[in-house]
CSV table of C-alpha atoms in Angstrom, one decimal:
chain,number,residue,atom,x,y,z
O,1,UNK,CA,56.2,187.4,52.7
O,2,UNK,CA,58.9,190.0,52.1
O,3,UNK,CA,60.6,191.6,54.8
O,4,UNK,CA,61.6,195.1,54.8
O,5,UNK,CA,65.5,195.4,55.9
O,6,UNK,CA,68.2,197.6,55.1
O,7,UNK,CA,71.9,197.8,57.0
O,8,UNK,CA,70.7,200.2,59.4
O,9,UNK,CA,67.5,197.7,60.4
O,10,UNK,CA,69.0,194.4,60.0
O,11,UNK,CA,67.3,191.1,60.9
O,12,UNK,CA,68.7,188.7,63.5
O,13,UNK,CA,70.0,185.4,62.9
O,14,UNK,CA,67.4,183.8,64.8
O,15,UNK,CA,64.3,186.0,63.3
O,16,UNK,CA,65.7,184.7,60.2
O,17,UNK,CA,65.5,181.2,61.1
O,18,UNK,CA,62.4,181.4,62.7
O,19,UNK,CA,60.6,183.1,59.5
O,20,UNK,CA,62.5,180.3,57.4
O,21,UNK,CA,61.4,177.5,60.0
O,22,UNK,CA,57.5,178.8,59.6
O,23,UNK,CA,57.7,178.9,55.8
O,24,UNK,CA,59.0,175.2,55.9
O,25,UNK,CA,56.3,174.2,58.3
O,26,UNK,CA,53.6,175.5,56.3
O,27,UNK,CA,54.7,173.4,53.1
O,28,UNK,CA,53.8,170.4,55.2
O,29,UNK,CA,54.3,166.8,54.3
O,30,UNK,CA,55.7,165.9,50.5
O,31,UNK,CA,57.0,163.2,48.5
O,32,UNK,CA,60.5,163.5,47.2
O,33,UNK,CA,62.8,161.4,45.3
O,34,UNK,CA,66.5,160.4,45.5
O,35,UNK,CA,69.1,158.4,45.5
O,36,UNK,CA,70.6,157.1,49.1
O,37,UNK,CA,73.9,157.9,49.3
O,38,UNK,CA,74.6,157.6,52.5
O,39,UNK,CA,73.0,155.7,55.4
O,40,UNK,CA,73.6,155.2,58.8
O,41,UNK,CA,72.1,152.9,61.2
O,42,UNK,CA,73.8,152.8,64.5
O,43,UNK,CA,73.2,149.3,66.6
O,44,UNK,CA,70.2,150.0,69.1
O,45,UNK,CA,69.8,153.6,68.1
O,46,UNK,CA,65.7,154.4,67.4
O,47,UNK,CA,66.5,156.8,64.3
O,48,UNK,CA,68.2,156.1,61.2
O,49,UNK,CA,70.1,158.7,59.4
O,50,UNK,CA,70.3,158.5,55.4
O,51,UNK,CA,71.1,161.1,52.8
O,52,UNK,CA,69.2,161.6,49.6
O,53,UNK,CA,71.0,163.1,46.6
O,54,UNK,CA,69.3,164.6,43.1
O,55,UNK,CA,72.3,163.5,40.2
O,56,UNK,CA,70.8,165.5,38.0
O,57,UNK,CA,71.5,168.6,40.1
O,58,UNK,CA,73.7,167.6,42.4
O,59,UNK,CA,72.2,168.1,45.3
O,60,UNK,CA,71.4,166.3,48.7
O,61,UNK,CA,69.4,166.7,51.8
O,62,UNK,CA,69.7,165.0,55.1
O,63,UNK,CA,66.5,162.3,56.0
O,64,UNK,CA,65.8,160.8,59.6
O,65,UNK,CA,63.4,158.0,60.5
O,66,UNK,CA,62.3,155.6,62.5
O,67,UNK,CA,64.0,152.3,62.6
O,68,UNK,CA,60.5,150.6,62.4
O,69,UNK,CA,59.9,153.2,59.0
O,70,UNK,CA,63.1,151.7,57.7
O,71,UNK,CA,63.2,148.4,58.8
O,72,UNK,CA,60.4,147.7,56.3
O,73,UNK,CA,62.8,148.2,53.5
O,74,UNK,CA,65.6,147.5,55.4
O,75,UNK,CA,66.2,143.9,52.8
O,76,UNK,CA,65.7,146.4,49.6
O,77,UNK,CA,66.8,149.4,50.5
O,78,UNK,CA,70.7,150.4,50.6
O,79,UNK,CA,73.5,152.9,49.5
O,80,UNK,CA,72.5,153.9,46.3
O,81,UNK,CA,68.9,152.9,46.0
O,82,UNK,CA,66.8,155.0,44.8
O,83,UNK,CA,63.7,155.7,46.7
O,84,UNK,CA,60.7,157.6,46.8
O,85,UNK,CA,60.2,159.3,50.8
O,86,UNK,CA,57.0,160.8,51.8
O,87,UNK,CA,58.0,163.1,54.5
O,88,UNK,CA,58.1,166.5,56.2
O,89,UNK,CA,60.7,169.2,55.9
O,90,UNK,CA,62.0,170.0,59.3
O,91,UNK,CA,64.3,172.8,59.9
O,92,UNK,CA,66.4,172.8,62.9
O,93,UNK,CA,66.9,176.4,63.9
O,94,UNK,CA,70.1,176.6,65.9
O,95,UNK,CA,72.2,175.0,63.2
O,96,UNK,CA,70.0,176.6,60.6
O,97,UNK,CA,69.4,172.9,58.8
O,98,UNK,CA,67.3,171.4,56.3
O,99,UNK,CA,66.3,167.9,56.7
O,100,UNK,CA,63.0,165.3,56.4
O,101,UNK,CA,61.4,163.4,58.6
O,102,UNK,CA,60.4,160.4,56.4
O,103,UNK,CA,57.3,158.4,57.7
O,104,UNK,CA,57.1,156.1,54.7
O,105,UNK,CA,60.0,155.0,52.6
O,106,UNK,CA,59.0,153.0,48.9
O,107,UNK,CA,61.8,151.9,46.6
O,108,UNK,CA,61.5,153.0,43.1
O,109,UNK,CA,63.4,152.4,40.0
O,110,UNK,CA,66.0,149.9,40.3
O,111,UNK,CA,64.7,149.3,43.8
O,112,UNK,CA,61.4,148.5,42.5
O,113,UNK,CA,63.4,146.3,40.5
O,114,UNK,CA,65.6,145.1,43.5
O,115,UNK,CA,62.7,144.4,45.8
O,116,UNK,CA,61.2,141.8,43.0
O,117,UNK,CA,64.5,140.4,42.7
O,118,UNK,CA,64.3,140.2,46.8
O,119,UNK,CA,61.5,138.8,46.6
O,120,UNK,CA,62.3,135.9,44.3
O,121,UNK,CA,65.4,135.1,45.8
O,122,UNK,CA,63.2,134.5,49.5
O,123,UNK,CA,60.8,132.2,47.3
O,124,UNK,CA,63.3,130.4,45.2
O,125,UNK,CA,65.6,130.0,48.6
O,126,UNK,CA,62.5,128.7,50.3
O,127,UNK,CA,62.6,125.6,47.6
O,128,UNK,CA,65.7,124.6,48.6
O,129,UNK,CA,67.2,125.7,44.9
O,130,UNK,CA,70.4,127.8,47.0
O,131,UNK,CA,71.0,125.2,49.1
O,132,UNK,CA,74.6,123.9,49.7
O,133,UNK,CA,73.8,120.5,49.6
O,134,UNK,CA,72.9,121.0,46.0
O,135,UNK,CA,76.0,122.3,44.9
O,136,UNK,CA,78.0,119.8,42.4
O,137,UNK,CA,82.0,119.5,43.0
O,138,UNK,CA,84.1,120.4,39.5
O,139,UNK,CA,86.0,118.4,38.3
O,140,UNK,CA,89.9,118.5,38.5
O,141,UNK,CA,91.0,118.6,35.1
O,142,UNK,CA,87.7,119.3,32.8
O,143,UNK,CA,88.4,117.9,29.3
O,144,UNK,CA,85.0,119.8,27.4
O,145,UNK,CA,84.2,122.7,29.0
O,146,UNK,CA,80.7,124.4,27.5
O,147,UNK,CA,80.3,128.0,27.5
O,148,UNK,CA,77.5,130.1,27.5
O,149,UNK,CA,78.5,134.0,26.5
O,150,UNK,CA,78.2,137.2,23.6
O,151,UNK,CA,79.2,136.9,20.7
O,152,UNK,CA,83.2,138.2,20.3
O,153,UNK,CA,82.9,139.6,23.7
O,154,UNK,CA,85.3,140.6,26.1
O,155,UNK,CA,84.1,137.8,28.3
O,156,UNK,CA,84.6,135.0,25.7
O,157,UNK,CA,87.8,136.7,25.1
O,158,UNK,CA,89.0,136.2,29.1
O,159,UNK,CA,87.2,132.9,29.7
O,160,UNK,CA,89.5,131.0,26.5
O,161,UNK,CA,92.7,133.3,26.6
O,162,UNK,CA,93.2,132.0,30.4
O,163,UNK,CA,92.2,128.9,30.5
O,164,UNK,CA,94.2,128.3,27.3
O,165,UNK,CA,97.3,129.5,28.8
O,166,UNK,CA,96.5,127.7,32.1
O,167,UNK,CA,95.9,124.4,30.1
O,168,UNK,CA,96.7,124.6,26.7
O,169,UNK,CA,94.8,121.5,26.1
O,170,UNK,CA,91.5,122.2,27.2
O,171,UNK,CA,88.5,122.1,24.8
O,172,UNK,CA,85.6,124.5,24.2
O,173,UNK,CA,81.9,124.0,23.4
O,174,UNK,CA,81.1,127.5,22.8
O,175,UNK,CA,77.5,128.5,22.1
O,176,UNK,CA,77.1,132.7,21.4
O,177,UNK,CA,73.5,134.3,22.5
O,178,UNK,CA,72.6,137.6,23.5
O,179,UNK,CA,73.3,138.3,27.2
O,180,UNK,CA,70.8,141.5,27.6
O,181,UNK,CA,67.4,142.0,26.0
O,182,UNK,CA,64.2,140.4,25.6
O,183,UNK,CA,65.7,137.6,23.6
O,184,UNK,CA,68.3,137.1,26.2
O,185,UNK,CA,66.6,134.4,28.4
O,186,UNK,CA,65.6,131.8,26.4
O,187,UNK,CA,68.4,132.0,24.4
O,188,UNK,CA,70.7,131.7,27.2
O,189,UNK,CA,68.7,128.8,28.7
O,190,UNK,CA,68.5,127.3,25.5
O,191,UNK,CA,72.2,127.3,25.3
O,192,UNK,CA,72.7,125.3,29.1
O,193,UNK,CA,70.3,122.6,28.3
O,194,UNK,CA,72.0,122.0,25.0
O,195,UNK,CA,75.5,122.0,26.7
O,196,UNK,CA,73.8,119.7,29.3
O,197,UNK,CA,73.1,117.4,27.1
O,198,UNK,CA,76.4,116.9,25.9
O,199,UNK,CA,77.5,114.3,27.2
O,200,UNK,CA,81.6,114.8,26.8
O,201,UNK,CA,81.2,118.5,28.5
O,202,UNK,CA,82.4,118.3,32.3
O,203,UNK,CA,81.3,122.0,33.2
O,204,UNK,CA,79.1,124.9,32.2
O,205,UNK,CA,80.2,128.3,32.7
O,206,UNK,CA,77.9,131.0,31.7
O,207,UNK,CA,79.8,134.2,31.6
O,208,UNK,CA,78.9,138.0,30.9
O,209,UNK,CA,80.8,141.6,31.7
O,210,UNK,CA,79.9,144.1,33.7
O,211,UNK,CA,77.1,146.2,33.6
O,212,UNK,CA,73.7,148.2,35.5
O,213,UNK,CA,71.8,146.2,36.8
O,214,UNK,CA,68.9,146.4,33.9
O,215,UNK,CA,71.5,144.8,31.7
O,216,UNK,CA,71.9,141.7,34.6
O,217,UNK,CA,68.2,141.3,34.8
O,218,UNK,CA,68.2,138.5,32.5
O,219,UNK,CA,70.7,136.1,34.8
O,220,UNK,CA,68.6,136.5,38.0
O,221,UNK,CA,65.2,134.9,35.9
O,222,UNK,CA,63.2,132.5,37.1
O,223,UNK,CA,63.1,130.6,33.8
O,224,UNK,CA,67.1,130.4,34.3
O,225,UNK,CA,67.9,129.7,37.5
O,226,UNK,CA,65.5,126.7,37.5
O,227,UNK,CA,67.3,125.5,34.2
O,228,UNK,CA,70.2,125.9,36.1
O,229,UNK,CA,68.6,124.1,38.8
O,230,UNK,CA,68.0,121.1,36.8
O,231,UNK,CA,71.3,120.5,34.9
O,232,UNK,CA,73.2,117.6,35.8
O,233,UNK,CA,76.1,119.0,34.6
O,234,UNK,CA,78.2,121.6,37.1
O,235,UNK,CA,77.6,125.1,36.2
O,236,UNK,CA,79.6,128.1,37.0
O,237,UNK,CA,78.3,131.8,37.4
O,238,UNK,CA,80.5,134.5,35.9
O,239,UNK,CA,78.7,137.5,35.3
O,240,UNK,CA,79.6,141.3,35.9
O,241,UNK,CA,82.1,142.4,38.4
O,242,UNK,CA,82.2,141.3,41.8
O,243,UNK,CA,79.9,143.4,43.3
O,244,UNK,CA,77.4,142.2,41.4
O,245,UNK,CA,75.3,139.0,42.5
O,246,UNK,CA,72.0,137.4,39.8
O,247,UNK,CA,70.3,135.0,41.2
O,248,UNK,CA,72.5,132.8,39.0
O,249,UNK,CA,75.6,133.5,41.2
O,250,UNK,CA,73.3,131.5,43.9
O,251,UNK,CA,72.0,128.5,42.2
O,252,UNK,CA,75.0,127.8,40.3
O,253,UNK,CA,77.4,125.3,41.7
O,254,UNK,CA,80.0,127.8,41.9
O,255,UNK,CA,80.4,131.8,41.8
O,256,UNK,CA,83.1,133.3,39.6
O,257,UNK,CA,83.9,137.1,40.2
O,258,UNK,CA,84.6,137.1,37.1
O,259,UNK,CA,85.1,135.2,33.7
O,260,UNK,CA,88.7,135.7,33.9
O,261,UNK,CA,87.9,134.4,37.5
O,262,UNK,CA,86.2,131.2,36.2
O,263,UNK,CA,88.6,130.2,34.1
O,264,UNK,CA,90.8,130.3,37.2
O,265,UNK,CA,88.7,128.2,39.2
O,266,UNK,CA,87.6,125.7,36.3
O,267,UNK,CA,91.0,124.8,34.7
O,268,UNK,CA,94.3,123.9,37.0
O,269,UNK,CA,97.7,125.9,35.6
O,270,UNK,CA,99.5,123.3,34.0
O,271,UNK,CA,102.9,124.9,35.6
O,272,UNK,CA,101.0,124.4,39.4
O,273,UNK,CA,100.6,121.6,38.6
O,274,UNK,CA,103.9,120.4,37.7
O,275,UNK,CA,105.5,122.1,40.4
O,276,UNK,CA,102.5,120.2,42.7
O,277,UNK,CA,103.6,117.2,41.6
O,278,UNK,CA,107.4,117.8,41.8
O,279,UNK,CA,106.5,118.8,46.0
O,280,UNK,CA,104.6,115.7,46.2
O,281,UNK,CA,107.6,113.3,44.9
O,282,UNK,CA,110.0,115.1,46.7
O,283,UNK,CA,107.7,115.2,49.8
O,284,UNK,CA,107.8,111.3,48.8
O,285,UNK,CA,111.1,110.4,48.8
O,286,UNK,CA,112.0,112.1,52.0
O,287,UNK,CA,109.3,110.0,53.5
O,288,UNK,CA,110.9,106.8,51.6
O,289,UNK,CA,114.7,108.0,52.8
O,290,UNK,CA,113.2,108.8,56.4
O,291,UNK,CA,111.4,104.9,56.6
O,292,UNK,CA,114.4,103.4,55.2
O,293,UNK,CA,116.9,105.7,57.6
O,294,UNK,CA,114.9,104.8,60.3
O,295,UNK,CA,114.8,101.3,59.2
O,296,UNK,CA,118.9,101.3,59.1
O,297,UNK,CA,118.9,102.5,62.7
O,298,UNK,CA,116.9,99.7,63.7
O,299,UNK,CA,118.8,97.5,61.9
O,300,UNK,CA,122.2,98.5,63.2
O,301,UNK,CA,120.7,98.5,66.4
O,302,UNK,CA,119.9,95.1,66.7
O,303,UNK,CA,122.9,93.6,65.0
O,304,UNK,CA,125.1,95.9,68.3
O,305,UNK,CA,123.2,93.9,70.5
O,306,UNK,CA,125.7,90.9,71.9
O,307,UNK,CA,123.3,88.3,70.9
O,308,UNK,CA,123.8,89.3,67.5
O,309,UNK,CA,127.4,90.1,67.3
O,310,UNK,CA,128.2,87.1,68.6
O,311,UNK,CA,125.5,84.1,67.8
O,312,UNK,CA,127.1,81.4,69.7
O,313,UNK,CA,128.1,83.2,73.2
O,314,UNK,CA,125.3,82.0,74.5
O,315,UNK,CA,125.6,78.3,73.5
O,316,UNK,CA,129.2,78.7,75.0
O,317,UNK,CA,127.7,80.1,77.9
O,318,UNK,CA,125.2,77.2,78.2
O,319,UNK,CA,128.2,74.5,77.2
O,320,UNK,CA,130.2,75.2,80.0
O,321,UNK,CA,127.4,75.2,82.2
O,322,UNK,CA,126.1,71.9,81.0
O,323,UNK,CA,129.9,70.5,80.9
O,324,UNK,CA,129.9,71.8,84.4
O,325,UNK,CA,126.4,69.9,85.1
O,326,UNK,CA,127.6,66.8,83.1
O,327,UNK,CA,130.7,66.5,85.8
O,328,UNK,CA,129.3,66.8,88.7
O,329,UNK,CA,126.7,64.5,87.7
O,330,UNK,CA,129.8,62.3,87.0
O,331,UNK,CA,131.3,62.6,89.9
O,332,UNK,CA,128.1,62.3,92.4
O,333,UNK,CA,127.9,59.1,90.1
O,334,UNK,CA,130.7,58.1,90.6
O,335,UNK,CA,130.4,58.4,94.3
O,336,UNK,CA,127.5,56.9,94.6
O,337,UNK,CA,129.4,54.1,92.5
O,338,UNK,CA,132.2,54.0,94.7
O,339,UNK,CA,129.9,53.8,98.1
O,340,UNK,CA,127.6,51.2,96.6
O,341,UNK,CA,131.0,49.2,96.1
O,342,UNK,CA,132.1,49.3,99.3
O,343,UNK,CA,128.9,48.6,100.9
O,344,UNK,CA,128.7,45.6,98.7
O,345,UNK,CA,132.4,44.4,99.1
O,346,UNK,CA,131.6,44.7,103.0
O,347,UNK,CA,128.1,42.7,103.0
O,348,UNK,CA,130.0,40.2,100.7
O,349,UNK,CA,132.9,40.0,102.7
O,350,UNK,CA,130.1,39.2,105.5
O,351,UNK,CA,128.3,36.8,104.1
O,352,UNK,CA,130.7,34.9,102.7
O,353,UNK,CA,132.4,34.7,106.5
O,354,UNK,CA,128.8,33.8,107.9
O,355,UNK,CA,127.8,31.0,104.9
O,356,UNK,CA,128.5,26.9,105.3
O,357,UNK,CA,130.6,27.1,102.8
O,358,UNK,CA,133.5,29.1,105.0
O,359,UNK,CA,133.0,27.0,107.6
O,360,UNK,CA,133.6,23.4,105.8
O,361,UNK,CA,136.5,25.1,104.5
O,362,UNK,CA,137.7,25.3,107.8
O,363,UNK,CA,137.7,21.7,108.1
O,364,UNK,CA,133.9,20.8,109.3
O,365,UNK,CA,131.6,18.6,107.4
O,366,UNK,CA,127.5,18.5,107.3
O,367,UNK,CA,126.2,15.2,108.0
O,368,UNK,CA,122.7,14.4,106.1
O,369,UNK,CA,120.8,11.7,106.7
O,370,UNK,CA,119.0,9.9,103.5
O,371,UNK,CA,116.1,12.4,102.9
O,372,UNK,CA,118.2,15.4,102.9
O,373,UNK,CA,118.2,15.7,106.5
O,374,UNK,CA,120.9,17.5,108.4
O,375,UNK,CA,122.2,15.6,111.7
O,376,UNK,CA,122.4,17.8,114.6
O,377,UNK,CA,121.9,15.3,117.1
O,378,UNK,CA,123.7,12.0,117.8
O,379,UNK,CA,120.2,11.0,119.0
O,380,UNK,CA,119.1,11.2,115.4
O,381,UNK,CA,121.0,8.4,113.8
O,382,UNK,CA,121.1,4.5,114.1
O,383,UNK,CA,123.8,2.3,114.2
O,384,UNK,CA,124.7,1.3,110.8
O,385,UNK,CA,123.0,3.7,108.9
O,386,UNK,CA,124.4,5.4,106.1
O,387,UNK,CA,125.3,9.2,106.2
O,388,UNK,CA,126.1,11.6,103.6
O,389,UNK,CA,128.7,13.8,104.7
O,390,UNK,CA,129.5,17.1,102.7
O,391,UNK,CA,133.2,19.1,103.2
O,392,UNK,CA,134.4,22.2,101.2
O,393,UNK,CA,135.2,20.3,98.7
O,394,UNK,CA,132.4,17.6,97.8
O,395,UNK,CA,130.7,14.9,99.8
O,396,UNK,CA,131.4,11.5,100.3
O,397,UNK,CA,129.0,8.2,102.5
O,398,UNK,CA,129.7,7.6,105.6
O,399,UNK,CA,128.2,4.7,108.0
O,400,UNK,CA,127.6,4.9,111.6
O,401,UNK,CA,129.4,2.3,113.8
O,402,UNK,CA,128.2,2.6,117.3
């Protein structure tokens, strides 16, 4: 409804925005469509905050909901989704603002396309086909590589100029498919299971530029992911730019940013390498010089010792203290010697003044009858019986007279 004004019977501010506010409240609840642009979801905060823009005329609008509204395609739904939001206009009078209130948010586009994708991933994921323990280590130096990309494309170009100047004698097993399109996906598995079969090929990488994500649809299929899934061979991911991520970045056994990236991470730089190797034998031969330093110290520590600097200090030591022993065993000998002497020389001068023999030499004689008898008493002999009678110096008869 028109109004009538004119300068001399203006309309106030807040007329205005109550007139506008009823017009917007009689349009009632519509579906619109946009792209998200910007989105806001504050940590414990009931309302999320998201913008929708029109490209096409360059235009945006502000869009509230409830976390629970959003939550439901909270896995599918991000900056610069596009969405369709069935909601109703709002306008907030004071500030004199435009916005929606959505109550039902639906992805459409390359979100329909992105919640499939979602989807996938959960089920392939719930397999067991992303996880870790499935990955296969690369090898060091790969002498075959196999490579799965377009035909004189930018990415071929990257993948051999690099690794070519990293390791000038790496090899190639290069098999050109189309990398968008319907004829993309079994071409492109095609390509890994022959590669796979090869025996002489170490790794796989499977490489692609950048592009929307229609023109990535055909790394994130089913059909080549489990392919992927079976080889025994590793396989490396190098598609688009780092922001994007197939479902072949997650199966694979490792995820290039890109294939100038890959051939990074699949062929060693031949001058790292060198310069590796020169650390390592210097690292080496310090060890070697610190053992046999350390060894040296050891070494000229022992021989300092006294034992060692002069071998036979000891057995002088212990000479002079057997020597020592050896004399005074000597001489306690010798004593003993000397003692025993005496004491002999004593007893025999004793028993030699106590025996017969000293005293026949001092002029007595031993009288024996016949049988060996010796006379002590005169009563003991007979007139004219004949007596043996021994001096100091033999024996001679005697006979009794009276």
């Amino acid at each position: 409804m028109a109004l009538n004004t004119s300068a001399e019977t203006p309309v106030p501010v807040g007329e205005i925005s109550r007139l506008i506010g009823g017009w917007i409240d009689r349009l009632g609840a519509v579906w619109v469509e946009g792209q998200i642009t910007q989105l806001s979801r504050r940590p414990g905060a009931g309302v999320v905050f998201l913008t929708l823009r029109d490209p096409s005329y360059d235009i945006s609008i502000g869009v509230t909901c409830f976390r629970q509204v959003f939550d439901t395609v909270a896995d599918v739904v991000g900056e610069g989704a596009r969405v369709v939001v069935h909601a109703k206009p709002e306008w907030y009078a004071p500030r004199g603002q435009l916005s929606l209130r959505a109550a039902e948010i639906r992805p459409v586009g390359v979100g329909e396309l992105l919640a499939r994708l979602e989807m996938l991933k959960k089920a392939l994921a719930a397999e067991g086909l992303f996880a870790a323990e499935r990955k296969k280590p690369l090898p060091f130096l790969p002498q075959l590589i196999g490579l799965v990309c377009g035909r004189a494309s930018a990415a071929e170009r990257d993948v051999l100029e690099n690794a070519r100047h990293r390791w000038p004698a790496v090899r190639f097993e290069v098999r050109n498919v189309p990398v968008q399109g319907v004829h993309a996906v079994p071409q492109v598995v095609q390509a890994v299971k022959e590669l796979d079969a090869i025996e002489a090929v170490d790794v796989i990488i499977v490489a692609r530029g950048g592009g929307s994500v229609e023109d990535l649809l055909p790394f994130s299929d089913e059909q080549l992911v489990r392919a992927v899934a079976e080889c025994r061979t590793p396989v490396v991911s190098a598609i688009g730019h780092e922001p994007d991520t197939p479902l072949l970045d997650y199966v694979a056994d490792l995820r290039a940013s890109t294939p100038t990236d890959a051939a990074k991470k699949v062929v060693p730089d031949v001058g790292e390498e060198l310069e590796r190797v020169r650390m390592l034998r210097d690292r080496a031969r310090r060890c070697v010089d610190g053992v046999v330093a350390r060894e040296e110290r050891g070494l000229a520590h022992t021989l300092a010792r006294p034992a060692m600097e002069d071998p036979h200090r000891m057995l002088d030591e212990r000479a002079d203290h057997v020597a020592a022993l050896v004399d005074r065993a000597r001489r306690t000998l010798r004593h003993l010697l000397d003692r025993a002497d005496s004491e002999l020389t004593h007893t025999h001068a004793r028993v030699v003044s106590l025996s017969p023999a000293a005293t026949l030499e001092r002029g007595y004689a031993v009288l024996q009858k016949g049988d060996g008898k010796v006379v002590r008493d005169s009563g003991q002999v007979e007139p004219g019986e004949a007596l043996r009678a021994r001096v100091a110096e033999g024996d001679f008869m005697v006979r009794v007279e009276g």
